Coordinates of C-alpha atoms and ligand atoms in Angstrom, one line a residue:
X21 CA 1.5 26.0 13.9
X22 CA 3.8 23.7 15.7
X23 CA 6.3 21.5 13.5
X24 CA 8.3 18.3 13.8
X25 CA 10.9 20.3 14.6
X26 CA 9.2 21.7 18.1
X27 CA 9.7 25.2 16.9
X28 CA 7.1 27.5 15.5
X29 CA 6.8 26.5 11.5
X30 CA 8.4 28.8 8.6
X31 CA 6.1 30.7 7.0
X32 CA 8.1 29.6 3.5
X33 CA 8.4 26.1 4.9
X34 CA 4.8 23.8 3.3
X35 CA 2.9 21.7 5.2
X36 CA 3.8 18.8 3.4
X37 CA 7.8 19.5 4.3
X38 CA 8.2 16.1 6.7
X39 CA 4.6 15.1 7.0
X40 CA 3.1 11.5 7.7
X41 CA 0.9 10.8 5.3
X42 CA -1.6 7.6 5.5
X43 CA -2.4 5.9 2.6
X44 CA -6.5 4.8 2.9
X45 CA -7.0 1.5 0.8
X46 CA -10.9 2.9 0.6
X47 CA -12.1 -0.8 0.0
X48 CA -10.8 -2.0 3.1
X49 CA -10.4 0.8 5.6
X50 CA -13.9 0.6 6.8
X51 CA -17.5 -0.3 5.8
X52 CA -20.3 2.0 7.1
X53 CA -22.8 0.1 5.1
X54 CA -22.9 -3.2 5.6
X55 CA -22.1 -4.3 1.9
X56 CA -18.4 -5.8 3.0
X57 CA -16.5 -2.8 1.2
X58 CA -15.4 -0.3 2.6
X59 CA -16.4 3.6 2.2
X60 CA -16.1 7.2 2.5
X61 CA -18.9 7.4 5.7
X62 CA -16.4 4.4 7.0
X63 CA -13.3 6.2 6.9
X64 CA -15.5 9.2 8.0
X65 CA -15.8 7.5 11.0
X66 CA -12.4 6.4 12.1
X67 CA -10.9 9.8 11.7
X68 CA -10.6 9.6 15.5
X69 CA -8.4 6.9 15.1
X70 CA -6.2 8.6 12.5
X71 CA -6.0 11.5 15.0
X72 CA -5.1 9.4 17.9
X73 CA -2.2 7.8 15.4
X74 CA -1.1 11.2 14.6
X75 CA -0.4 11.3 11.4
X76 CA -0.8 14.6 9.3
X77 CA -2.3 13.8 6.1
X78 CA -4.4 11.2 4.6
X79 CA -4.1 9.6 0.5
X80 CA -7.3 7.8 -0.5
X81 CA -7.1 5.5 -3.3
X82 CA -9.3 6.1 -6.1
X83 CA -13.4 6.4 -4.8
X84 CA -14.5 7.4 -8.6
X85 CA -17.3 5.8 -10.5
X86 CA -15.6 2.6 -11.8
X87 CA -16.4 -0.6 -13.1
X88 CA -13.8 -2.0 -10.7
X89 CA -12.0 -4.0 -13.2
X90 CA -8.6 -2.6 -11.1
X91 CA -11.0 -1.8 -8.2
X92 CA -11.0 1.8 -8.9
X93 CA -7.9 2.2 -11.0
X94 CA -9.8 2.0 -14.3
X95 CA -11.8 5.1 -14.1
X96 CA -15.3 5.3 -15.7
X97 CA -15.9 9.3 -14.4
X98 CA -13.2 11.3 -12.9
X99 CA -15.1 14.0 -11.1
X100 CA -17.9 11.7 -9.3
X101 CA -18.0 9.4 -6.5
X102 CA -18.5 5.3 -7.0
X103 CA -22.1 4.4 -5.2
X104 CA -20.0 1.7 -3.9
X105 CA -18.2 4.1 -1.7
X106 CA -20.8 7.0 -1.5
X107 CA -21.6 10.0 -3.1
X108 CA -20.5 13.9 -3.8
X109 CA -21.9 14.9 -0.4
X110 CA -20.5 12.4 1.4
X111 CA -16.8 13.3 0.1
X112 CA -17.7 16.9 1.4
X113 CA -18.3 16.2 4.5
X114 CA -14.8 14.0 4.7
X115 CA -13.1 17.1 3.9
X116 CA -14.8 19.2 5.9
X117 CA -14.1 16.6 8.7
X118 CA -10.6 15.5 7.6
X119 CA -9.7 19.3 8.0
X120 CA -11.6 19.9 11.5
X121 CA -9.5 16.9 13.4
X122 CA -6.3 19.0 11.9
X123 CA -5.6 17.0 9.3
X124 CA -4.8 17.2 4.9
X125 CA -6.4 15.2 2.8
X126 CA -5.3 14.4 -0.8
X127 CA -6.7 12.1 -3.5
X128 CA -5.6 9.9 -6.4
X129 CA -5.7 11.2 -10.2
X130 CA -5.3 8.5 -12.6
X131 CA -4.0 10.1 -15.6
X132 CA -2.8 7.5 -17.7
X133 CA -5.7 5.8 -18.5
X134 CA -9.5 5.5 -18.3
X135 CA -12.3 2.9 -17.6
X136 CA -13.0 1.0 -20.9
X137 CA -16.3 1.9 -20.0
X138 CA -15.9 5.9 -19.9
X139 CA -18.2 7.3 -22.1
X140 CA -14.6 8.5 -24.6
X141 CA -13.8 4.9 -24.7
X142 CA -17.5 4.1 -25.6
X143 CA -17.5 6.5 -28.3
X144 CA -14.1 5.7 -29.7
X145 CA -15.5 1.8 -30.2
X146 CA -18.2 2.9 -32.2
X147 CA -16.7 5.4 -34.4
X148 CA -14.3 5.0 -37.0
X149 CA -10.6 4.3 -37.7
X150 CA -9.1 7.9 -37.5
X151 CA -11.8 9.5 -35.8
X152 CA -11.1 12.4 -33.6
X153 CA -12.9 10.1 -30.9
X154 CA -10.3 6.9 -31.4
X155 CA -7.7 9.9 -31.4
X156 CA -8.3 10.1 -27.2
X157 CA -6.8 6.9 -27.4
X158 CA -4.1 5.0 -28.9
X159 CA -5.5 2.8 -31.4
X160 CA -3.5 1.3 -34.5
X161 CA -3.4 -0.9 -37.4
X162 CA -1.6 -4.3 -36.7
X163 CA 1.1 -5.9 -38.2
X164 CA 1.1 -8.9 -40.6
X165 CA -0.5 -9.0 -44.1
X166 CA -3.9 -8.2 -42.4
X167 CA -3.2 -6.6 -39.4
X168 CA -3.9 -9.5 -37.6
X169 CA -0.6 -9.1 -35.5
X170 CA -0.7 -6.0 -32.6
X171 CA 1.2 -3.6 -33.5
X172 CA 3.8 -3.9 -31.5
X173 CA 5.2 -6.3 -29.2
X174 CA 4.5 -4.4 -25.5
X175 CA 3.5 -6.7 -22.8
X176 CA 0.9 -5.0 -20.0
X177 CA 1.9 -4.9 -16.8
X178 CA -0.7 -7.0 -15.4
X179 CA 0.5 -9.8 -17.3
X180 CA -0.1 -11.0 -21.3
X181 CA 0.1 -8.5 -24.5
X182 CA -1.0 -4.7 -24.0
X183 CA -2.7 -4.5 -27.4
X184 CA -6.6 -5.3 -27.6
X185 CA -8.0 -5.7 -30.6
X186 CA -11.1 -4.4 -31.9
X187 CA -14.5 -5.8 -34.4
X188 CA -13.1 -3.1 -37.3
X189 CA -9.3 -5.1 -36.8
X190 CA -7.6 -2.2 -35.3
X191 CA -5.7 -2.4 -31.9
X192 CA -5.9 -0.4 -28.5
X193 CA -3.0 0.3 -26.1
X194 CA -3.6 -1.1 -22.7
X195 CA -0.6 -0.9 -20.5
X196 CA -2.6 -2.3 -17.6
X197 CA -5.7 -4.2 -18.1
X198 CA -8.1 -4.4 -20.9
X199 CA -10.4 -2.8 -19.6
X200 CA -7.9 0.0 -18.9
X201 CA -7.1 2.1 -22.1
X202 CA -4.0 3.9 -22.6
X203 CA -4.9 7.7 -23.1
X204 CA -3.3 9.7 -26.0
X205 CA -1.9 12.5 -24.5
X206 CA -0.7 14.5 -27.1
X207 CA -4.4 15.4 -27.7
X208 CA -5.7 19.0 -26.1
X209 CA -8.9 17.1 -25.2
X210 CA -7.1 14.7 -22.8
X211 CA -5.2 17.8 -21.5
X212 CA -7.8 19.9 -21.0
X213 CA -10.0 17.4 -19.4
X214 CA -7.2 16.7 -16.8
X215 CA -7.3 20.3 -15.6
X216 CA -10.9 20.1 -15.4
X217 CA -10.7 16.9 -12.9
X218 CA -8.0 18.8 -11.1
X219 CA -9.9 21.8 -10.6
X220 CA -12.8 19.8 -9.7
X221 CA -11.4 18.7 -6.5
X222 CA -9.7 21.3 -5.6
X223 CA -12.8 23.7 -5.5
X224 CA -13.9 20.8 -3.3
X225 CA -11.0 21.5 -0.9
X226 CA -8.9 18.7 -1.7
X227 CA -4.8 19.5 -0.6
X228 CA -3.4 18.0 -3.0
X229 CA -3.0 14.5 -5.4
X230 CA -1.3 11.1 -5.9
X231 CA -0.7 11.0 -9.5
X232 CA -0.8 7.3 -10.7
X233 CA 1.7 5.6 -12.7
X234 CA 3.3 9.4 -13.3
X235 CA 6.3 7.7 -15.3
X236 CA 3.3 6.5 -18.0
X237 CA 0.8 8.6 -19.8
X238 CA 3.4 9.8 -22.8
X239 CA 4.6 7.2 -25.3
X240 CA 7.3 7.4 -28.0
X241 CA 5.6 8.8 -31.1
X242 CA 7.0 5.5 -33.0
X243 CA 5.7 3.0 -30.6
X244 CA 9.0 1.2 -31.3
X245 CA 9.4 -2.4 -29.7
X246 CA 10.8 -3.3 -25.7
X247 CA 13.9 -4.9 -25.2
X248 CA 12.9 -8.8 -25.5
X249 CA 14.7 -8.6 -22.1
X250 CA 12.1 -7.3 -20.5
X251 CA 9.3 -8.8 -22.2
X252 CA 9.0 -11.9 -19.7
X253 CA 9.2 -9.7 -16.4
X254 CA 6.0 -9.4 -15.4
X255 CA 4.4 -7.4 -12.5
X256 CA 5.1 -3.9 -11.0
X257 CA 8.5 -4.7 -10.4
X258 CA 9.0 -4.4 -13.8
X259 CA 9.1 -0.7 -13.1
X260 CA 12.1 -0.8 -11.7
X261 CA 14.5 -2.0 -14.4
X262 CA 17.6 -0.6 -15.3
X263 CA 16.8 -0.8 -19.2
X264 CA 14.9 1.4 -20.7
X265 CA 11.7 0.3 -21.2
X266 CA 9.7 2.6 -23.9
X267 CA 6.2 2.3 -22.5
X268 CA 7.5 4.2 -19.7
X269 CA 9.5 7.5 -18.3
X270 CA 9.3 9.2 -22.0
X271 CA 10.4 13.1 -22.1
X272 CA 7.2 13.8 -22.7
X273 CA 6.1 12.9 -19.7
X274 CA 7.6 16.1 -17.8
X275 CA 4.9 18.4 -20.2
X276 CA 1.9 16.8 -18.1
X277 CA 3.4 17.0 -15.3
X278 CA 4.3 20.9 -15.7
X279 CA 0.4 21.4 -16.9
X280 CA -0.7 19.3 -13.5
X281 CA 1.7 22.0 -11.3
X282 CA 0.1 25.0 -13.1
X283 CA -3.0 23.9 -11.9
X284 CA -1.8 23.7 -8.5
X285 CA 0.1 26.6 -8.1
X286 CA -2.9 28.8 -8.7
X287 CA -4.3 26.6 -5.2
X288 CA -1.8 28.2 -2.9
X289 CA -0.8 24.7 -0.4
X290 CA -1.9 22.0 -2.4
X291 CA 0.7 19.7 -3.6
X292 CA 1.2 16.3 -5.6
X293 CA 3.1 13.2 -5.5
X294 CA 4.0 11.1 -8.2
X295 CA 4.2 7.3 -9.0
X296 CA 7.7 7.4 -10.3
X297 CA 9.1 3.6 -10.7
X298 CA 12.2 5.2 -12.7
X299 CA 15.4 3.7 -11.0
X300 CA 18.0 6.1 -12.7
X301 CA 18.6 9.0 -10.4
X302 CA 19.0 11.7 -12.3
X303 CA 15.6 10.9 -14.6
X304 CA 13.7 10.5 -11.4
X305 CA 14.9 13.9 -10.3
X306 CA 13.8 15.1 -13.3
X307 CA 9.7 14.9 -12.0
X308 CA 10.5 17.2 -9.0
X309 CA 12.2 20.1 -10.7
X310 CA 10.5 23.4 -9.5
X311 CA 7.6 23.3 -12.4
X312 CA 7.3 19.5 -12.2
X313 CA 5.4 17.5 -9.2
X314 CA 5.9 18.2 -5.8
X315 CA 7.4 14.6 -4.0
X316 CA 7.9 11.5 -5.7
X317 CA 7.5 8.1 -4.3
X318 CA 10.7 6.2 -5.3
X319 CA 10.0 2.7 -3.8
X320 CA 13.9 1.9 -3.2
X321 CA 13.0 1.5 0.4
X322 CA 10.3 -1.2 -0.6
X323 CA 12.6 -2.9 -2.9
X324 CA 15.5 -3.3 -0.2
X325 CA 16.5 -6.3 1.3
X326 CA 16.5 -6.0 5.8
X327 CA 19.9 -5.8 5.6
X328 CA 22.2 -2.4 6.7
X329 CA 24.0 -2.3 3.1
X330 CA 20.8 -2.8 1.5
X331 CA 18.6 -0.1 3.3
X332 CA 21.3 2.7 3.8
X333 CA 22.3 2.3 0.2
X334 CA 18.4 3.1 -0.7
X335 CA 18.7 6.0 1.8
X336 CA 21.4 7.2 0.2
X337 CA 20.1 7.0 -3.5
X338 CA 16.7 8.3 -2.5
X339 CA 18.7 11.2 -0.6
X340 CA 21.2 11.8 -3.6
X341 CA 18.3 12.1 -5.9
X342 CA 16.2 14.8 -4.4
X343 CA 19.5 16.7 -3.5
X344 CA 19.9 17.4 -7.6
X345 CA 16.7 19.4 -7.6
X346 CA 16.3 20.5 -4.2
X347 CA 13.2 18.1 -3.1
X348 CA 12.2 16.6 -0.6
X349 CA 12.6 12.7 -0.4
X350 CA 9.5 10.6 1.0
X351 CA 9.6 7.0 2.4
X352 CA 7.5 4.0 1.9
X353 CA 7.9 0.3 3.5
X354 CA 4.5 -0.9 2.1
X355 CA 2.1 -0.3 -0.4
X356 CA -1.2 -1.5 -1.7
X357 CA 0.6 -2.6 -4.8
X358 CA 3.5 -4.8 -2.6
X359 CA 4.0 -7.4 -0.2
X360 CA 3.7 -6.0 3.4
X361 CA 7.0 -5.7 4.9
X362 CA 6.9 -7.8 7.6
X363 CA 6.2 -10.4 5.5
X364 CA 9.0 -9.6 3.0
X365 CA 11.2 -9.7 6.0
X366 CA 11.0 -13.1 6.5
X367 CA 7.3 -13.3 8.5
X368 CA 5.8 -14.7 11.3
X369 CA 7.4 -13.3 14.5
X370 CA 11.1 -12.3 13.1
X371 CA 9.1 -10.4 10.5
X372 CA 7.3 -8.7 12.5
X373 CA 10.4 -7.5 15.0
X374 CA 12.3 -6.5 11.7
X375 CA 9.3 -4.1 10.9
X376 CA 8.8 -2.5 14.2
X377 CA 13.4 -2.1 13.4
X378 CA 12.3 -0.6 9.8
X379 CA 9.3 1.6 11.2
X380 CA 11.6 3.1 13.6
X381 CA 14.3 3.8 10.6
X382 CA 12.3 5.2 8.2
X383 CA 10.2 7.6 10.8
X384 CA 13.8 8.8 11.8
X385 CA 14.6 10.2 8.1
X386 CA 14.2 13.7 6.9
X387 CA 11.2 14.5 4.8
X388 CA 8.3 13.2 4.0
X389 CA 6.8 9.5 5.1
X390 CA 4.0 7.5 3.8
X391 CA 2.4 4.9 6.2
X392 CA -0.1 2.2 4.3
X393 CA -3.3 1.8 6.1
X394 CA -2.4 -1.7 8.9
X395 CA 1.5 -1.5 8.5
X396 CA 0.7 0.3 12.1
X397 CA -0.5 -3.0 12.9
X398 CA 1.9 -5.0 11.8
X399 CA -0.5 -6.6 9.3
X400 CA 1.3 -9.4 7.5
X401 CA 0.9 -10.0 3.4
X402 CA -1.8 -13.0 3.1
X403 CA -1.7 -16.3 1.2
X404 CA -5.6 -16.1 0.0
X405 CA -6.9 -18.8 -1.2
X406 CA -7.8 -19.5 -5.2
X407 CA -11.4 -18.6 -5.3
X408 CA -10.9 -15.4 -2.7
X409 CA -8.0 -14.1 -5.7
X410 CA -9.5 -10.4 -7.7
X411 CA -6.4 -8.7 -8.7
X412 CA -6.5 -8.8 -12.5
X413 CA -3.2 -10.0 -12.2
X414 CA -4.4 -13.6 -11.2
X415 CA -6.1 -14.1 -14.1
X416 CA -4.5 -12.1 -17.0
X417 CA -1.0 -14.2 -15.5
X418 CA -3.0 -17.2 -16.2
X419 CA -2.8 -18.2 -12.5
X420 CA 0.9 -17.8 -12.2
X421 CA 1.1 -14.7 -10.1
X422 CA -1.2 -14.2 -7.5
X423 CA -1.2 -10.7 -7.4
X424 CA -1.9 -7.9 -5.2
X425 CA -4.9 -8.8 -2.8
X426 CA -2.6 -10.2 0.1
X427 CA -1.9 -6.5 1.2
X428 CA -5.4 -5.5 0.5
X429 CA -7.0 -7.7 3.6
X430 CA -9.6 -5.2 5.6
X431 CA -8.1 -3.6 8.9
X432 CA -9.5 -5.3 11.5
X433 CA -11.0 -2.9 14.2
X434 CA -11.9 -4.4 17.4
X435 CA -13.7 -8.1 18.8
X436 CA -12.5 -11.6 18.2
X437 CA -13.9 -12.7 14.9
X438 CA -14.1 -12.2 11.4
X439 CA -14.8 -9.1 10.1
X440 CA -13.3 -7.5 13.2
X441 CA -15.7 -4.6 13.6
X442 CA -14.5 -3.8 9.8
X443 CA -18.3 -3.8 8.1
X444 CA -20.9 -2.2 10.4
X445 CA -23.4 -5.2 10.3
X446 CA -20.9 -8.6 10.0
X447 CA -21.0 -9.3 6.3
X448 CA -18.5 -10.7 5.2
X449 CA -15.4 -8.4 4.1
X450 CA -14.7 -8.3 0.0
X451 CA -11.4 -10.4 1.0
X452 CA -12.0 -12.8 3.7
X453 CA -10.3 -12.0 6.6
X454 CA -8.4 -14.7 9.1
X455 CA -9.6 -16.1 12.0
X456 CA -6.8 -15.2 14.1
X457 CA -6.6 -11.6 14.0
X458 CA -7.9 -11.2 17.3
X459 CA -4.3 -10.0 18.8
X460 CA -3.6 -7.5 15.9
X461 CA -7.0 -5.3 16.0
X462 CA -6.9 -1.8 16.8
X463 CA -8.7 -2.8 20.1
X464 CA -6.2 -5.1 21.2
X465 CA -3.3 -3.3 20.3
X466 CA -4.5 0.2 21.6
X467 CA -3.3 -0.1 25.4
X468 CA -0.5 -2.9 25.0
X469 CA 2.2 -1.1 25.5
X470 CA 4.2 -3.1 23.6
X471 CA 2.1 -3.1 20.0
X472 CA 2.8 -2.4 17.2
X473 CA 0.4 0.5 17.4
X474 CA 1.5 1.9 20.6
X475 CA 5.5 1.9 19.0
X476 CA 4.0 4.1 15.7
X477 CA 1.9 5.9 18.3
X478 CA 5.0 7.0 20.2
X479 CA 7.5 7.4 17.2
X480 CA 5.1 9.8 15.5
X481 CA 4.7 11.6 18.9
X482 CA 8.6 12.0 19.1
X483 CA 8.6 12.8 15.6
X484 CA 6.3 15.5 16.1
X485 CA 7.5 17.1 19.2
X486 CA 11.6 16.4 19.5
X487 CA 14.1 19.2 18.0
X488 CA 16.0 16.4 17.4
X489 CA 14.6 15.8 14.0
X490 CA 15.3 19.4 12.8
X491 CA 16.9 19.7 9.8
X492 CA 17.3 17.8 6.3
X493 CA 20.6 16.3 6.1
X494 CA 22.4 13.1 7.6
X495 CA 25.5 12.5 8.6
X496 CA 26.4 8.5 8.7
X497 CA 28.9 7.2 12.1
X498 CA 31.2 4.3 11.8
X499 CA 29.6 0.6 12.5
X500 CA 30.1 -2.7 12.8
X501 CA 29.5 -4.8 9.9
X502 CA 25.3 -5.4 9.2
X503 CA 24.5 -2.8 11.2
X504 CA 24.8 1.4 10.7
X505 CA 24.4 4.7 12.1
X506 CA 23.2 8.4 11.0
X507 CA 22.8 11.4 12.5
X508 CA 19.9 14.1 11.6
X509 CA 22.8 16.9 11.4
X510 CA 19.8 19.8 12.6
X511 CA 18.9 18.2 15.7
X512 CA 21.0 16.2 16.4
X513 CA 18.7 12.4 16.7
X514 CA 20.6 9.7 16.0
X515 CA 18.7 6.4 14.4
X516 CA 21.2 3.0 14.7
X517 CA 20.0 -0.1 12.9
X518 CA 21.5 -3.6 13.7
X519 CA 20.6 -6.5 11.0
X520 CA 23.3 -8.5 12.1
X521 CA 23.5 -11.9 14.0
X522 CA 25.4 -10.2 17.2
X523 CA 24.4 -7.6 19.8
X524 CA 26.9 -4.3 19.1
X525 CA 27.2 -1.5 21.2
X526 CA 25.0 1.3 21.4
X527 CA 26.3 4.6 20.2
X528 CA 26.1 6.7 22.7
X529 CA 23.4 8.8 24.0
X530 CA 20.2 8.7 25.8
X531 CA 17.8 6.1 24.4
X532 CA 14.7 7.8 23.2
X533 CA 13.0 4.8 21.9
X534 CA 14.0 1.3 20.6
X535 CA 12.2 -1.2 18.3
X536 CA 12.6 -3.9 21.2
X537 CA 14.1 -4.6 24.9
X538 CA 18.0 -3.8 24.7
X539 CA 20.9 -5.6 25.8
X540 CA 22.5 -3.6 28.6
X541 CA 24.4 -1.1 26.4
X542 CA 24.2 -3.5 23.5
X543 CA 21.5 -3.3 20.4
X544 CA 20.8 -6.9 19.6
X545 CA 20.1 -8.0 16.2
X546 CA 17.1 -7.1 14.2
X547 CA 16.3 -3.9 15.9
X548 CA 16.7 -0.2 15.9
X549 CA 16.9 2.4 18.8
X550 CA 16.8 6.6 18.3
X551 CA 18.9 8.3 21.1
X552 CA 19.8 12.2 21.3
Ligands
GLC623 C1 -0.7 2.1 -10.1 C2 -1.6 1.7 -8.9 C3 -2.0 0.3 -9.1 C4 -2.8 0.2 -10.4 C5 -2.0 0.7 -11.6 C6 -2.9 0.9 -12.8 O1 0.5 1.4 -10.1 O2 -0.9 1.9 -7.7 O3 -2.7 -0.2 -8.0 O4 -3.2 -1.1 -10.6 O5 -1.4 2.0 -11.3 O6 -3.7 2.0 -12.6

C-alpha cells in the first residue's frame, strides 16, 4: 500500500496514521429519496466524488433510529438504521462499497446518552423511584422542602437547567436536551450494552468510531454544584473552559474508554476518535494513553483566531499534547457543531481566501486531518432565517442563540437552483438552501482551476504522493511578525503562512502549491504556499 509518505507503508504503521478523513453530515450530504433529507443510498452514490477528492476515510454522523430531537444525537436504538436514512441492508452495501473505491469507513457511538424515547428511558418513567430501571439513568430527589428544586444547579449545554423533572417529583440528568437523558454509567447494564453496539458494527465491517461527547458519560458520584462562573456560558464552547466544570472530563471517564479499546483491539485495524473539549493538555492526553482511544479531536484549531500567533500556538499545544503519550494529533477547521471557517474568518471573499490559506496549513501538518463535508467548497456558515431554525439550541436558549443549522446547509451538487441536484426529485432540502450557490456546486467548481475544490483536490494529491510530508515532527524558521514558518523535519515540506497586512518574502525553495497568485518572490497577506 502506498503512503503519504510515497514509500511503501510500515507494516506497524495503521492506516489511520495521517489519514483524511471526511466527516458525512448524513442529513445533508445527499438525498436519494426525494424526502429533502439526506441518506445512506445518497451518500452511496457520491462515493465517486469522495474518490475523486481523495480522501481516505469517511465519519458519518449518527443514521440510528431516532426521534431527531438532536437529529440523530438522541439515540432511540443503537444497533438499527433510522427509516429516514435507510435500513440494515442499505448500510451493508455502503461498507461494502465504501471499502471497494479504497476507502475506511467509521461511525458515531453516542455513549453518553440515549433517546428519551429508548425503550430504557421508557421503562425507567414508569417504574419506580430506585428501580433497577431509573438506575440506567441518573434520576434524583430535588432539593427544597419538597423536592421541588433540581437537585443541583447544572445548566445543559443546549441552553436552560439539565434537570427534568418527572409526575412521581423526582429529577433526570440531561446534559444536552430533554429529550436526551444522561446515562448512569457506573451500571454493568450500560456497559455491557456499549460493547454489544460496538460489536454490532464491527461484525458489520465498520473501521472504526467517533465517540461523542467522550469527555461526558461519568459524573462525580456527589453531583456537587458548577462554578457559578460557568453557569451563564452557554453553548459548545462551553467545553473549552479553563475551570473545571464537573459535568465533564471526570476520572472515571478513562474506565469507558479502556472498555471501548478492549473491544477494538480484539478487531485488528479498527480505531476510535474521541470528542474531547478538555483544554488542559496533560488531561486531554490522558484519552490517548495506549489502553485509552485511539485520536482525539482537540478543536484548538477551530477555536483560533486567523492570525500566525494564534494558529501556531494551537499547533503547538495540540503537538505538545499528543507528544506526552505518543499519539497522533488530528486537525479540524470546521465542524457540524461550529461556524464554518471561512465565515469565522471574517466572510464573504476575504473569508474565503483565508480558508483556502488555513486548508493549505492544516493539510501540511503531521497526522491525522478531518475535512467537514462542503469546507472543500468553501461553503460559508448561513444566517437562516427564524422559521428555517431546528437546532434545539434555538429554542431551549429562548431564541437568543441561533444554534448550529448554519453549518448544516445541504452540499449543493450541480445546476443553478435550489436544491442543487442535493434531493433526487427537487424537494425542497430540510434547511433551505440559497439561491446563489450556483458558483460553489461541485459542478461548477470541478474544472475551475482555481476552486476551492480543485485547491483540496491538489493538496490532498501532494499529500498523498510527496516524501516531503514524511515524518511526524516540525521544526519552526524565523519570520516576520503575523506571519510563520515550519518545516516537516522527515521530508523536508515546508508550509509558510502570512496573516499580516504586507507581502514578506518567501522562504526559499520551490513553490509546490500556494493558497493564491504570489507576489514575485513575496507571499502576500492572507495566504499560504508549501515549497520543498
Ligand atoms: C456532540 C455532537 C453534537 C451533539 C452533542 C450531543 O457534541 O457533536 O452535535 O448535539 O454531542 O449529543
Amino acid at each position: 500500500m502506498v503512503h503519504s509518505s510515497g514509500e511503501e507503508q510500515d507494516a506497524d504503521t495503521p492506516w489511520w496514521h495521517d489519514a483524511v478523513f471526511y466527516q458525512v453530515y448524513v442529513r445533508s450530504f445527499a438525498d436519494s429519496n426525494g424526502d429533502g433529507v439526506g441518506d445512506l443510498e445518497g451518500i452511496r452514490s457520491r462515493l465517486g466524488y469522495l474518490e475523486l477528492l481523495g480522501v481516505d476515510a469517511i465519519w458519518l454522523t449518527p443514521f440510528y433510529r431516532s426521534p431527531m430531537a438532536d437529529h440523530g444525537y438522541d439515540v432511540a436504538d443503537p444497533r438499527d438504521v433510522d427509516p429516514l436514512f435507510g435500513d440494515l441492508d442499505a448500510f451493508d452495501a455502503l461498507v461494502a462499497e465504501v471499502h471497494d473505491h479504497g476507502m475506511k469507513i467509521t461511525v458515531d457511538l453516542v455513549p453518553n446518552h440515549t433517546s428519551d424515547q429508548h425503550l430504557w428511558f421508557q421503562e425507567a418513567l414508569a417504574a419506580p423511584p430506585g428501580s433497577v430501571e431509573r438506575d440506567r439513568y441518573v434520576f434524583r430527589d430535588g432539593r427544597g422542602v419538597h423536592g421541588e428544586l433540581p437537585p443541583n444547579n447544572w445548566t445543559s449545554v443546549f441552553g436552560g437547567p439539565a434537570w427534568q423533572q418527572v409526575p412521581d417529583g423526582q429529577w433526570y440528568l440531561h446534559i444536552f436536551a430533554p429529550e436526551q437523558p444522561d446515562l448512569n454509567w457506573r451500571n454493568p447494564q450500560v456497559q455491557a450494552d456499549l460493547e454489544h453496539t460496538l460489536r454490532f458494527w464491527l461484525e458489520r465491517g465498520v473501521d472504526g468510531f467517533r465517540i461523542d461527547v467522550a469527555h461526558g458519560m461519568a459524573k462525580p458520584e456527589d453531583l456537587p454544584d458548577m462554578d457559578p462562573r460557568l453557569l451563564n456560558v452557554d453553548g459548545l464552547t462551553a467545553f473549552a473552559m479553563d475551570i473545571h466544570d464537573p459535568r465533564f472530563d471526570d476520572d472515571g471517564v478513562h474506565e469507558v474508554h479502556r472498555l471501548i479499546r478492549g473491544v477494538l483491539d480484539q478487531y485488528p485495524g479498527t480505531m476510535a476518535i474521541g470528542e474531547i473539549w478538555v483544554g488542559d493538555d496533560d488531561r486531554f492526553a490522558d484519552y490517548l494513553r495506549s489502553d485509552e482511544l485511539h485520536l482525539g479531536f482537540n478543536f484548538r484549531l477551530v477555536d483560533a483566531r486567523f492570525d500566525a500567533d494564534s494558529v501556531r500556538g494551537a499547533i503547538e499545544h495540540s503537538l505538545g499534547a499528543v507528544a506526552k503519550v505518543g499519539a497522533q494529533p488530528t486537525w479540524t477547521l470546521s465542524n457540524h457543531d461550529v461556524m464554518r471557517h471561512p465565515t469565522r474568518y471574517g466572510g464573504g471573499p476575504l473569508g474565503t481566501v483565508r480558508a483556502r490559506a488555513m486548508a493549505l496549513v492544516e493539510l501540511a501538518l503531521p497526522g491525522v486531518v478531518y475535512l467537514y463535508n462542503g469546507e472543500e467548497l468553501g461553503l460559508p456558515n448561513l444566517e437562516l432565517p427564524d422559521w428555517a431554525l431546528q437546532d434545539p439550541i434555538w429554542e431551549r436558549s429562548g431564541h437568543a442563540e441561533r444554534g448550529r443549522d448554519g453549518a448544516r446547509v445541504p452540499m449543493p451538487w450541480e445546476g443553478n437552483q435550489p436544491p442543487f441536484g442535493f434531493s433526487e426529485n427537487g424537494a425542497q432540502p430540510w434547511l433551505p438552501m440559497p439561491d446563489d450557490w450556483e458558483s460553489l456546486t461541485v459542478e461548477a467548481q470541478l474544472e475551475d482551476e482555481g476552486s476551492m475544490l480543485s485547491l483540496y483536490r491538489q493538496a490532498l494529491e501532494v499529500r498523498r504522493t510527496s516524501g516531503a510530508f514524511a515524518g511526524d515532527e516540525l521544526e519552526w524558521y524565523g519570520a516576520p511578525p503575523g506571519c510563520f514558518a515550519f518545516r516537516r523535519k522527515g521530508g523536508g515540506l515546508i508550509c509558510a503562512l502570512n496573516t499580516s497586512a504586507a507581502a514578506v518574502p518567501l522562504p526559499p525553495g520551490d513553490v509546490l502549491i500556494a493558497s493564491g497568485p504570489l507576489d514575485g518572490t513575496k507571499l502576500p497577506p492572507d495566504t499560504s504556499v508549501w515549497l520543498v
